[in-house]
Coordinates of C-alpha atoms in Angstrom, one line a residue:
X1 CA 49.6 1.2 0.7
X2 CA 53.1 0.1 -0.5
X3 CA 53.2 -2.7 2.1
X4 CA 49.8 -3.9 1.0
X5 CA 50.4 -3.8 -2.7
X6 CA 53.9 -5.1 -2.8
X7 CA 54.3 -7.3 0.2
X8 CA 50.9 -8.6 1.4
X9 CA 48.4 -8.7 -1.4
X10 CA 48.5 -11.4 -4.1
X11 CA 47.3 -10.5 -7.6
X12 CA 48.0 -10.4 -11.3
X13 CA 48.9 -6.8 -12.1
X14 CA 48.3 -7.4 -15.8
X15 CA 44.8 -8.9 -15.2
X16 CA 43.0 -6.8 -12.6
X17 CA 39.7 -8.6 -13.1
X18 CA 41.2 -12.0 -12.4
X19 CA 38.8 -13.7 -9.9
X20 CA 41.7 -15.3 -8.0
X21 CA 43.2 -11.9 -7.1
X22 CA 43.1 -10.5 -3.6
X23 CA 40.6 -7.6 -3.3
X24 CA 41.2 -4.1 -2.2
X25 CA 38.6 -1.5 -1.2
X26 CA 39.5 2.1 -0.7
X27 CA 36.9 3.3 1.7
X28 CA 38.8 6.6 2.4
X29 CA 38.3 7.7 -1.2
X30 CA 40.1 11.0 -0.8
X31 CA 43.4 8.9 -0.7
X32 CA 42.9 8.3 -4.5
X33 CA 46.3 9.8 -5.5
X34 CA 48.1 7.2 -3.2
X35 CA 46.1 4.4 -4.9
X36 CA 46.9 5.7 -8.4
X37 CA 50.6 5.8 -7.5
X38 CA 50.4 2.1 -6.6
X39 CA 49.1 1.3 -10.1
X40 CA 51.9 3.4 -11.6
X41 CA 54.4 1.3 -9.8
X42 CA 52.8 -1.9 -11.1
X43 CA 53.0 -0.5 -14.6
X44 CA 49.2 -0.5 -15.1
X45 CA 49.2 3.4 -15.2
X46 CA 51.8 5.7 -16.7
X47 CA 53.4 8.2 -14.4
X48 CA 52.5 11.0 -16.8
X49 CA 48.8 10.1 -16.2
X50 CA 49.0 11.3 -12.6
X51 CA 49.4 14.8 -13.9
X52 CA 45.9 14.7 -15.4
X53 CA 44.3 14.0 -12.0
X54 CA 40.8 15.5 -11.8
X55 CA 40.9 17.0 -15.3
X56 CA 37.7 16.6 -17.4
X57 CA 39.3 14.2 -19.9
X58 CA 41.2 12.1 -17.4
X59 CA 40.2 8.7 -16.1
X60 CA 41.8 9.6 -12.8
X61 CA 39.0 11.3 -10.9
X62 CA 39.2 13.0 -7.5
X63 CA 37.4 9.9 -6.0
X64 CA 37.9 6.7 -7.9
X65 CA 35.0 4.9 -9.7
X66 CA 34.8 1.4 -11.2
X67 CA 35.3 2.7 -14.8
X68 CA 38.9 2.2 -13.7
X69 CA 39.6 -1.6 -13.8
X70 CA 41.3 -1.6 -10.4
X71 CA 38.1 -0.3 -8.6
X72 CA 35.3 -2.6 -7.5
X73 CA 33.2 0.1 -6.0
X74 CA 33.1 3.9 -6.1
X75 CA 34.7 5.7 -3.3
X76 CA 33.9 9.0 -1.7
X77 CA 30.8 8.6 0.5
X78 CA 32.6 7.6 3.7
X79 CA 31.6 4.6 5.8
X80 CA 30.6 2.3 2.9
X81 CA 33.8 0.5 2.0
X82 CA 33.9 -2.0 4.9
X83 CA 30.4 -3.3 4.2
X84 CA 31.3 -3.9 0.5
X85 CA 34.5 -5.6 1.6
X86 CA 32.3 -7.8 3.9
X87 CA 30.2 -8.9 0.9
X88 CA 33.4 -9.8 -1.0
X89 CA 34.9 -11.7 2.0
X90 CA 31.6 -13.6 2.5
X91 CA 31.6 -14.6 -1.1
X92 CA 35.2 -15.7 -1.0
X93 CA 34.7 -17.8 2.2
X94 CA 31.3 -19.3 1.7
X95 CA 30.4 -19.2 -2.0
X96 CA 33.8 -19.4 -3.8
X97 CA 35.5 -21.3 -1.0
X98 CA 38.7 -19.7 -2.3
X99 CA 42.0 -18.4 -0.9
X100 CA 41.8 -14.8 -1.9
X101 CA 41.7 -12.2 0.9
X102 CA 40.0 -8.8 1.1
X103 CA 41.6 -5.6 2.4
X104 CA 39.9 -2.4 3.2
X105 CA 41.6 0.9 4.0
X106 CA 39.5 3.3 6.2
X107 CA 40.2 6.7 7.6
X108 CA 39.6 7.6 11.3
X109 CA 37.0 10.2 10.4
X110 CA 34.6 7.7 8.8
X111 CA 34.8 5.5 12.0
X112 CA 32.1 7.8 13.3
X113 CA 29.7 6.3 10.7
X114 CA 27.3 3.8 12.1
X115 CA 27.5 1.8 8.8
X116 CA 31.1 0.9 9.7
X117 CA 30.0 -0.7 12.9
X118 CA 27.2 -2.5 11.2
X119 CA 29.9 -4.0 9.0
X120 CA 32.1 -4.8 11.9
X121 CA 29.3 -6.7 13.6
X122 CA 28.5 -8.6 10.4
X123 CA 32.1 -9.6 9.8
X124 CA 32.6 -11.0 13.3
X125 CA 29.3 -12.8 13.3
X126 CA 30.1 -14.6 10.1
X127 CA 33.8 -15.2 11.2
X128 CA 35.2 -13.5 8.1
X129 CA 38.8 -14.4 8.8
X130 CA 39.7 -13.5 5.2
X131 CA 39.0 -9.8 5.8
X132 CA 41.5 -7.2 7.0
X133 CA 40.5 -3.6 7.8
X134 CA 43.4 -1.1 8.0
X135 CA 42.4 2.0 9.9
X136 CA 44.5 5.1 9.3
X137 CA 44.4 6.9 12.7
X138 CA 46.0 10.3 11.9
X139 CA 43.8 12.3 14.4
X140 CA 42.8 15.0 11.9
X141 CA 39.4 15.2 10.1
X142 CA 38.2 17.6 7.4
X143 CA 37.5 20.5 9.8
X144 CA 38.4 19.3 13.2
X145 CA 40.0 16.5 15.2
X146 CA 38.4 13.0 15.1
X147 CA 36.5 12.3 18.3
X148 CA 39.0 9.7 19.6
X149 CA 42.0 11.7 18.2
X150 CA 45.0 9.4 18.1
X151 CA 44.2 7.3 21.2
X152 CA 44.7 4.0 19.4
X153 CA 44.0 1.9 22.5
X154 CA 40.4 3.1 22.5
X155 CA 40.0 2.1 18.9
X156 CA 41.5 -1.3 19.7
X157 CA 39.0 -1.9 22.6
X158 CA 36.1 -1.0 20.3
X159 CA 37.3 -3.4 17.6
X160 CA 37.8 -6.2 20.1
X161 CA 34.4 -5.6 21.6
X162 CA 33.0 -6.2 18.1
X163 CA 34.8 -9.5 17.9
X164 CA 37.8 -8.5 15.8
X165 CA 41.5 -9.2 16.3
X166 CA 42.9 -5.7 16.7
X167 CA 46.6 -4.9 16.3
X168 CA 48.2 -1.5 17.0
X169 CA 51.1 -0.5 14.7
X170 CA 53.2 2.5 13.8
X171 CA 51.6 3.3 10.4
X172 CA 54.9 4.7 9.2
X173 CA 56.9 1.5 10.0
X174 CA 57.2 -0.9 7.1
X175 CA 58.5 -3.6 9.5
X176 CA 55.5 -3.3 11.9
X177 CA 53.0 -3.3 9.0
X178 CA 54.6 -6.3 7.3
X179 CA 54.6 -8.3 10.6
X180 CA 50.9 -7.4 11.5
X181 CA 49.6 -8.2 8.0
X182 CA 51.4 -11.5 8.1
X183 CA 49.8 -12.7 11.3
X184 CA 47.4 -15.7 10.9
X185 CA 44.1 -15.2 12.5
X186 CA 40.7 -17.0 12.9
X187 CA 38.6 -13.9 13.0
X188 CA 38.5 -10.6 11.1
X189 CA 41.6 -8.5 11.6
X190 CA 41.8 -4.7 12.2
X191 CA 45.2 -3.1 11.8
X192 CA 45.1 0.2 13.8
X193 CA 47.8 2.3 12.2
X194 CA 48.8 5.4 14.1
X195 CA 50.0 7.9 11.6
X196 CA 50.9 11.6 11.4
X197 CA 49.2 13.5 8.6
X198 CA 51.7 15.2 6.4
X199 CA 54.6 13.5 8.1
X200 CA 58.0 14.8 6.9
X201 CA 56.6 18.1 5.7
X202 CA 57.2 20.6 8.5
X203 CA 54.7 23.2 7.2
X204 CA 51.8 20.8 7.2
X205 CA 52.7 18.0 9.5
X206 CA 50.0 17.2 12.1
X207 CA 48.2 20.4 11.2
X208 CA 44.5 21.1 10.4
X209 CA 43.4 22.7 7.1
X210 CA 45.3 20.6 4.6
X211 CA 42.7 17.9 3.9
X212 CA 42.7 17.2 0.2
X213 CA 44.6 20.4 -0.6
X214 CA 47.6 20.5 -3.0
X215 CA 50.8 22.0 -1.7
X216 CA 51.8 25.4 -3.2
X217 CA 54.3 24.9 -6.0
X218 CA 57.3 26.2 -4.0
X219 CA 56.6 24.0 -1.1
X220 CA 55.9 21.0 -3.4
X221 CA 59.3 21.5 -5.1
X222 CA 61.1 21.5 -1.8
X223 CA 59.3 18.4 -0.6
X224 CA 60.1 16.5 -3.9
X225 CA 63.8 17.6 -3.6
X226 CA 63.9 16.3 0.0
X227 CA 62.2 13.0 -0.9
X228 CA 64.6 12.4 -3.8
X229 CA 67.6 13.0 -1.6
X230 CA 66.5 10.2 0.7
X231 CA 66.0 7.6 -2.1
X232 CA 68.9 5.2 -2.3
X233 CA 67.8 3.2 -5.3
X234 CA 65.2 4.8 -7.6
X235 CA 65.5 2.1 -10.3
X236 CA 64.3 -0.8 -8.2
X237 CA 60.8 -2.1 -9.1
X238 CA 58.5 -4.0 -6.8
X239 CA 56.3 -6.9 -7.9
X240 CA 53.4 -8.5 -6.1
X241 CA 53.1 -12.2 -5.3
X242 CA 50.9 -14.3 -7.5
X243 CA 47.6 -15.6 -6.1
X244 CA 46.5 -19.1 -5.5
X245 CA 44.4 -20.3 -8.5
X246 CA 41.5 -21.9 -6.6
X247 CA 38.5 -19.6 -7.2
X248 CA 35.9 -21.4 -9.4
X249 CA 35.0 -19.9 -12.8
X250 CA 31.5 -18.4 -12.8
X251 CA 29.2 -17.4 -15.7
X252 CA 26.1 -15.4 -15.1
X253 CA 25.2 -15.3 -18.8
X254 CA 22.3 -17.8 -18.8
X255 CA 20.3 -17.0 -15.7
X256 CA 16.8 -17.9 -16.6
X257 CA 13.5 -19.2 -15.2
X258 CA 13.2 -22.9 -16.0
X259 CA 9.6 -22.5 -17.0
X260 CA 6.8 -20.0 -17.5
X261 CA 4.6 -19.0 -14.5
X262 CA 2.1 -21.6 -13.6
X263 CA -0.6 -19.5 -11.9
X264 CA -4.2 -20.1 -13.0
X265 CA -6.5 -17.3 -14.2
X266 CA -8.1 -15.6 -11.3
X267 CA -5.7 -17.1 -8.7
X268 CA -4.9 -14.6 -6.0
X269 CA -1.6 -14.4 -4.2
X270 CA 0.3 -11.6 -2.4
X271 CA 3.0 -10.2 -4.6
X272 CA 5.5 -10.5 -1.8
X273 CA 4.8 -14.3 -1.5
X274 CA 5.0 -14.5 -5.3
X275 CA 8.5 -12.9 -5.0
X276 CA 9.7 -15.5 -2.6
X277 CA 8.4 -18.3 -4.7
X278 CA 9.9 -16.8 -7.9
X279 CA 13.2 -16.3 -6.2
X280 CA 13.3 -19.9 -5.0
X281 CA 12.3 -21.1 -8.5
X282 CA 15.1 -19.1 -10.1
X283 CA 17.6 -20.4 -7.5
X284 CA 16.6 -24.0 -8.2
X285 CA 18.4 -24.0 -11.5
X286 CA 21.0 -21.3 -10.9
X287 CA 23.5 -22.0 -8.1
X288 CA 24.9 -18.4 -8.2
X289 CA 21.6 -16.8 -7.3
X290 CA 21.9 -15.6 -3.7
X291 CA 19.5 -13.8 -1.4
X292 CA 20.0 -11.3 1.4
X293 CA 17.4 -10.1 3.9
X294 CA 17.3 -7.8 6.9
X295 CA 15.4 -9.9 9.5
X296 CA 12.2 -9.6 7.5
X297 CA 12.4 -12.8 5.5
X298 CA 9.0 -14.0 6.9
X299 CA 7.4 -10.7 5.6
X300 CA 9.2 -10.5 2.3
X301 CA 8.9 -14.3 1.8
X302 CA 12.5 -14.6 1.0
X303 CA 12.2 -17.4 3.7
X304 CA 11.0 -19.7 0.9
X305 CA 14.5 -19.3 -0.7
X306 CA 16.2 -19.5 2.7
X307 CA 14.4 -22.8 3.5
X308 CA 15.4 -24.4 0.2
X309 CA 19.0 -23.0 -0.1
X310 CA 20.2 -22.0 3.4
X311 CA 23.8 -21.9 2.2
X312 CA 22.9 -19.2 -0.3
X313 CA 20.9 -17.1 2.0
X314 CA 22.6 -14.3 4.0
X315 CA 20.8 -12.8 7.0
X316 CA 22.0 -9.2 7.5
X317 CA 19.6 -8.5 10.4
X318 CA 18.3 -4.9 11.1
X319 CA 21.2 -3.2 9.3
X320 CA 19.8 -2.1 6.0
X321 CA 22.7 0.1 5.1
X322 CA 25.1 -2.7 5.5
X323 CA 22.8 -5.1 3.7
X324 CA 23.0 -3.0 0.5
X325 CA 26.8 -2.7 0.8
X326 CA 27.1 -6.4 1.4
X327 CA 25.0 -7.0 -1.7
X328 CA 27.3 -4.8 -3.7
X329 CA 30.3 -6.9 -2.5
X330 CA 28.6 -10.2 -3.2
X331 CA 27.8 -9.0 -6.8
X332 CA 31.3 -7.6 -7.4
X333 CA 33.5 -9.3 -10.1
X334 CA 30.2 -10.9 -11.4
X335 CA 30.4 -13.6 -8.8
X336 CA 26.7 -13.8 -7.9
X337 CA 23.2 -12.7 -8.9
X338 CA 22.1 -10.9 -5.8
X339 CA 18.6 -10.2 -4.5
X340 CA 18.3 -8.2 -1.2
X341 CA 14.9 -7.7 0.4
X342 CA 13.3 -5.8 3.2
X343 CA 10.3 -3.5 3.7
X344 CA 10.3 -0.8 1.0
X345 CA 10.3 1.9 3.7
X346 CA 13.5 0.6 5.2
X347 CA 15.5 1.2 2.1
X348 CA 15.2 4.9 2.7
X349 CA 17.8 4.7 5.5
X350 CA 20.2 3.1 3.0
X351 CA 19.7 5.7 0.3
X352 CA 23.3 6.8 0.3
X353 CA 24.4 3.2 -0.2
X354 CA 21.9 2.9 -3.1
X355 CA 23.2 6.2 -4.6
X356 CA 26.8 4.9 -4.5
X357 CA 25.7 1.5 -5.9
X358 CA 24.3 3.4 -8.9
X359 CA 27.6 5.3 -9.3
X360 CA 29.4 2.0 -9.0
X361 CA 27.2 0.5 -11.7
X362 CA 26.6 -2.3 -9.3
X363 CA 24.3 -5.1 -10.6
X364 CA 22.1 -5.7 -7.5
X365 CA 18.4 -6.5 -7.2
X366 CA 16.4 -4.9 -4.4
X367 CA 12.9 -6.0 -3.4
X368 CA 10.9 -3.7 -1.1
X369 CA 7.7 -5.2 0.2
X370 CA 4.8 -3.4 1.9
X371 CA 5.0 -0.4 -0.5
X372 CA 2.2 2.1 -0.7
X373 CA -0.8 1.9 1.6
X374 CA -0.9 -1.9 1.7
X375 CA 0.4 -2.2 5.3
X376 CA -2.9 -0.7 6.4
X377 CA -3.1 -0.9 10.2
X378 CA 0.7 -0.8 10.7
X379 CA 0.6 3.0 10.0
X380 CA 2.7 5.4 7.9
X381 CA 6.0 4.7 9.6
X382 CA 6.3 1.4 7.7
X383 CA 4.5 2.4 4.5
X384 CA 6.8 2.8 1.5
X385 CA 5.4 5.9 -0.2
X386 CA 8.7 7.6 -1.0
X387 CA 10.4 4.5 -2.5
X388 CA 9.4 5.1 -6.0
X389 CA 10.6 8.7 -6.0
X390 CA 13.8 7.6 -4.4
X391 CA 14.6 5.0 -7.0
X392 CA 13.5 7.1 -9.9
X393 CA 16.2 9.6 -9.0
X394 CA 18.9 6.9 -9.4
X395 CA 20.3 7.1 -13.0
X396 CA 20.9 3.4 -13.5
X397 CA 17.8 2.0 -11.7
X398 CA 15.0 -0.1 -13.3
X399 CA 11.8 0.0 -11.2
X400 CA 9.4 -2.9 -11.4
X401 CA 5.9 -2.5 -9.9
X402 CA 4.2 -5.9 -10.4
X403 CA 0.5 -6.3 -9.7
X404 CA 0.0 -10.1 -9.5
X405 CA 1.9 -13.4 -9.2
X406 CA 2.6 -13.7 -12.9
X407 CA 4.1 -10.2 -13.3
X408 CA 6.0 -10.6 -10.0
X409 CA 7.7 -13.8 -11.3
X410 CA 8.5 -12.1 -14.6
X411 CA 9.9 -9.1 -12.6
X412 CA 12.4 -11.4 -10.9
X413 CA 13.5 -12.6 -14.4
X414 CA 13.0 -9.8 -16.9
X415 CA 14.4 -6.3 -17.4
X416 CA 11.2 -4.5 -18.7
X417 CA 7.8 -5.1 -20.1
X418 CA 4.6 -3.0 -20.5
X419 CA 1.1 -4.5 -20.7
X420 CA -2.3 -3.1 -21.8
X421 CA -4.6 -5.2 -19.6
X422 CA -8.0 -3.8 -20.5
X423 CA -9.1 -2.1 -23.8
X424 CA -11.9 -1.5 -26.2
X425 CA -12.0 0.4 -29.5
X426 CA -14.6 2.8 -28.0
X427 CA -12.3 3.7 -25.0
X428 CA -12.6 7.3 -23.9
X429 CA -9.9 7.5 -21.2
X430 CA -6.6 5.8 -20.6
X431 CA -5.9 4.9 -17.0
X432 CA -2.3 4.1 -16.0
X433 CA -2.2 2.3 -12.6
X434 CA 0.2 0.0 -10.8
X435 CA 0.3 -2.4 -7.9
X436 CA -2.9 -2.5 -5.8
X437 CA -4.4 0.5 -7.7
X438 CA -4.4 -1.4 -10.9
X439 CA -7.0 -3.8 -9.5
X440 CA -9.1 -0.8 -8.3
X441 CA -8.9 0.7 -11.8
X442 CA -10.1 -2.6 -13.4
X443 CA -13.1 -2.7 -11.1
X444 CA -13.8 1.0 -11.9
X445 CA -13.7 0.2 -15.6
X446 CA -16.3 -2.4 -15.1
X447 CA -18.5 0.0 -13.1
X448 CA -18.2 2.6 -15.9
X449 CA -19.0 0.2 -18.7
X450 CA -22.6 0.0 -17.3
X451 CA -22.8 3.8 -17.9
X452 CA -21.4 3.4 -21.4
X453 CA -18.2 5.0 -20.4
X454 CA -15.3 3.0 -21.7
X455 CA -11.9 3.0 -20.1
X456 CA -8.5 1.6 -21.2
X457 CA -6.3 0.4 -18.4
X458 CA -2.5 0.1 -18.6
X459 CA -0.2 -1.7 -16.2
X460 CA 3.2 -0.1 -16.8
X461 CA 5.0 -2.8 -14.9
X462 CA 8.2 -0.8 -14.9
X463 CA 8.1 2.8 -13.6
X464 CA 11.6 3.3 -14.8
X465 CA 12.2 2.8 -17.7
X466 CA 8.6 3.8 -18.5
X467 CA 7.2 2.5 -21.8
X468 CA 6.5 6.0 -23.1
X469 CA 5.5 5.0 -26.6
X470 CA 2.8 2.6 -25.4
X471 CA 1.3 5.1 -23.0
X472 CA 1.3 8.0 -25.6
X473 CA -0.1 5.8 -28.4
X474 CA -3.0 4.6 -26.2
X475 CA -3.6 8.1 -24.8
X476 CA -3.9 9.4 -28.4
X477 CA -6.4 6.6 -29.1
X478 CA -8.5 7.9 -26.2
X479 CA -8.4 11.5 -27.5
X480 CA -5.7 12.7 -25.1
X481 CA -7.5 11.8 -21.9
X482 CA -5.2 10.1 -19.3
X483 CA -5.5 9.4 -15.6
X484 CA -2.7 8.0 -13.4
X485 CA -3.5 6.3 -10.1
X486 CA -1.0 5.2 -7.4
X487 CA -0.8 4.6 -3.7
X488 CA 2.3 6.6 -3.3
X489 CA 2.9 10.3 -2.8
X490 CA 2.3 12.7 -5.8
X491 CA 5.9 13.8 -5.6
X492 CA 8.3 11.6 -7.5
X493 CA 5.8 8.8 -8.3
X494 CA 4.0 7.3 -11.3
X495 CA 2.1 10.4 -12.1
X496 CA 5.2 12.6 -12.2
X497 CA 6.9 9.9 -14.4
X498 CA 4.1 10.0 -16.9
X499 CA 3.9 13.8 -16.8
X500 CA 7.7 14.0 -17.5
X501 CA 7.2 11.6 -20.4
X502 CA 4.4 13.8 -21.9
X503 CA 5.9 17.2 -21.3
X504 CA 6.5 17.9 -25.0
X505 CA 3.2 16.4 -26.2
X506 CA 0.2 18.6 -27.1
X507 CA -3.5 17.9 -26.9
X508 CA -3.3 15.7 -23.8
X509 CA -5.3 16.2 -20.6
X510 CA -3.5 14.5 -17.7
X511 CA -5.0 14.0 -14.2
X512 CA -3.3 12.3 -11.3
X513 CA -4.7 10.5 -8.2
X514 CA -2.2 9.8 -5.4
X515 CA -1.7 10.1 -1.6
X516 CA -1.8 13.7 -0.8
X517 CA -0.5 13.7 2.8
X518 CA 1.0 11.5 5.5
X519 CA -1.5 8.6 6.0
X520 CA -2.7 6.9 9.2
X521 CA -3.4 3.4 10.3
X522 CA -6.4 1.6 8.9
X523 CA -7.4 -1.3 6.7
X524 CA -6.0 -1.0 3.2
X525 CA -9.5 -0.6 1.5
X526 CA -10.3 2.1 4.1
X527 CA -7.1 4.0 3.3
X528 CA -7.6 3.8 -0.4
X529 CA -11.0 5.4 0.1
X530 CA -9.8 8.0 2.5
X531 CA -7.1 9.2 0.1
X532 CA -9.2 9.1 -2.9
X533 CA -7.6 6.4 -4.9
X534 CA -10.1 3.5 -4.7
X535 CA -12.5 2.3 -7.4
X536 CA -15.1 4.9 -6.6
X537 CA -12.7 7.8 -6.6
X538 CA -11.2 6.5 -9.9
X539 CA -14.7 6.3 -11.5
X540 CA -15.6 9.7 -10.2
X541 CA -12.4 11.3 -11.6
X542 CA -13.1 9.8 -15.0
X543 CA -16.6 11.1 -15.0
X544 CA -15.3 14.6 -14.1
X545 CA -12.6 14.4 -16.8
X546 CA -15.2 13.5 -19.5
X547 CA -17.6 16.1 -18.3
X548 CA -15.0 18.9 -18.4
X549 CA -13.9 17.7 -21.8
X550 CA -17.5 17.9 -23.1
X551 CA -18.1 21.4 -21.6
X552 CA -14.8 22.6 -23.1
X553 CA -16.1 21.7 -26.6

C-alpha cells in the first residue's frame, strides 16, 4: 500500500475526486485499516480518527463505502473489485483517452470467485494496459488455507493463461514492488505478491485464526514498541507524484431526449425494441451515454445503439456479474451515463453485484428484457419472474415497468411517472396492472363495460417508487375495491408493493392476480390464460369482487 500510494500512483491528495487522478480499488475490503492509514499519511485523515474505527458515529467503517471521498465503490463482498476496476480502466483508455491508471488490490481468498476471472478475461480481451491487479498471496483465508496456498507460480500461470503479464515479487520488499510497478507493459499487469500474514509478530505470524481480529492490548503494546524501535526517521513525510492533466472535463447535468416520442396512436412495438431505439436516440445528442450488453444485444435491441455508436458500446459477453461491475466502474467519478442490458432473468446471477452497487450509491441503469411470461415457448428458465422482487429489495433502486413504446422511451429518460390510462366517474373497481397485463386489463375493462361494470385502470410505470397517493385516491373513488394484475410471482411483485403501501388504510378490499407457481413453455397468451392473469381472468375476478361486496352489504 505504501509503495502504491507514495511511489507509483499519481494523484492530488487534496482533491480526491479530481478526474485526472489514478484510481485505486480495494477489493479485499477487510484491509480497510491499511487504506485509512494511507490517507492519514497524506493528511486527508487525522491520526486520531483511526481510533474511532467501526464506531457508530465514525466515518471509518469496518469495510469502506463511497461516503468516504477516497472510495469509488463499497468494499466487502469479495470478488467484485477487479470488475469495477475494469470499467474504470476501459473508460480511461477508450472514452477519456487519458493517462490515469487503475490499481486494484485483491486477496488470495477472493481469487476463488468466478467473477474475478470474468474480469481477468474482460481486461485481456480489451487490452487494458492501464490496469494493474496486485494479488496479496498470504496463504491464509478466514477459516482455512487458500486452495493454492502460497504457490505463487501457479497463480502466475493462471494469470498468464488469461492474457495478463504476471510478475512474482516478495510482497514485503519495497525494492521489488517499486521495480515491478514501474515496468511498462502492453497488456494488463498482475503483481503476484507473496506475503506472510502477521509478519514480524511471532504470536500471529503465518497462523490461522487472526483474520480481522484485533491484537490483545498487551500484545499490541509490545508490537508498537518493537515497530517504533525500528523507525529511523519518524518525522519524514511522503508525498505522491502529481497526475498528468489530460482527462477531459465531463458534465452529465443536461442529459435529455432531443424530442418527444414520435409514436402514433395505436402503433404497436415491442418494449425491448423501443428501449433500443430510445437508447440510440438519447445517445445521438449525448456523447457520454454508453451501453453495455451480455451477448444479448439482438434480443435487448441494444444492437441499435451498437450499430450507431460502436465506440460507445461495450460487449461484456456471457458474464453478467462482471457486466454489472464494469458498469459501476464506467459510471464512477460521473464519467458516463451507463445502460447495461440483458435478459431480466440473467440479472439474478449478478444480485450480489447489484446489492453492492446500491450500497455504493452507483448511478447505473439496468434493462432486463423478457420479463414475466412474455418469453412464452422458451420456458421458465429464461422468464424473469423474480426480477421485480429482487430490485424492490434494493434500497436505492427505481423500477420502471413500461407497457408501450412511449412509456419505454420516457423510462429511458425520466425518473418516475404514474398514469391513469382508463377512467370513468362511474368506475366501481380500480385495477393496477403493468407491462403485458396492462393491455389485458384494458381489454377486460371494455368487456365489462358491456355489462355496465365500470373499471378504472392504472399503469404505475414505476414499481419503486410507487405513486401511492394516486393509487389510494383512485381506490377511494371506486369505494375501496382494487385489483392488481402482474405476470410475475406473488412474492415481491406489484401486488405486494401495493399491499405494503395500503397497510395502514382502512375500508379497502385488495385482490391480487399473479403467477402462482413455476410456469412452463407455451405461447404468451396461452400462459396468461393458464395462470389466470389474462383478460377473461381479470374480468371474472372483478365480477367476483363486486358480487362479494354486494353480498357483504
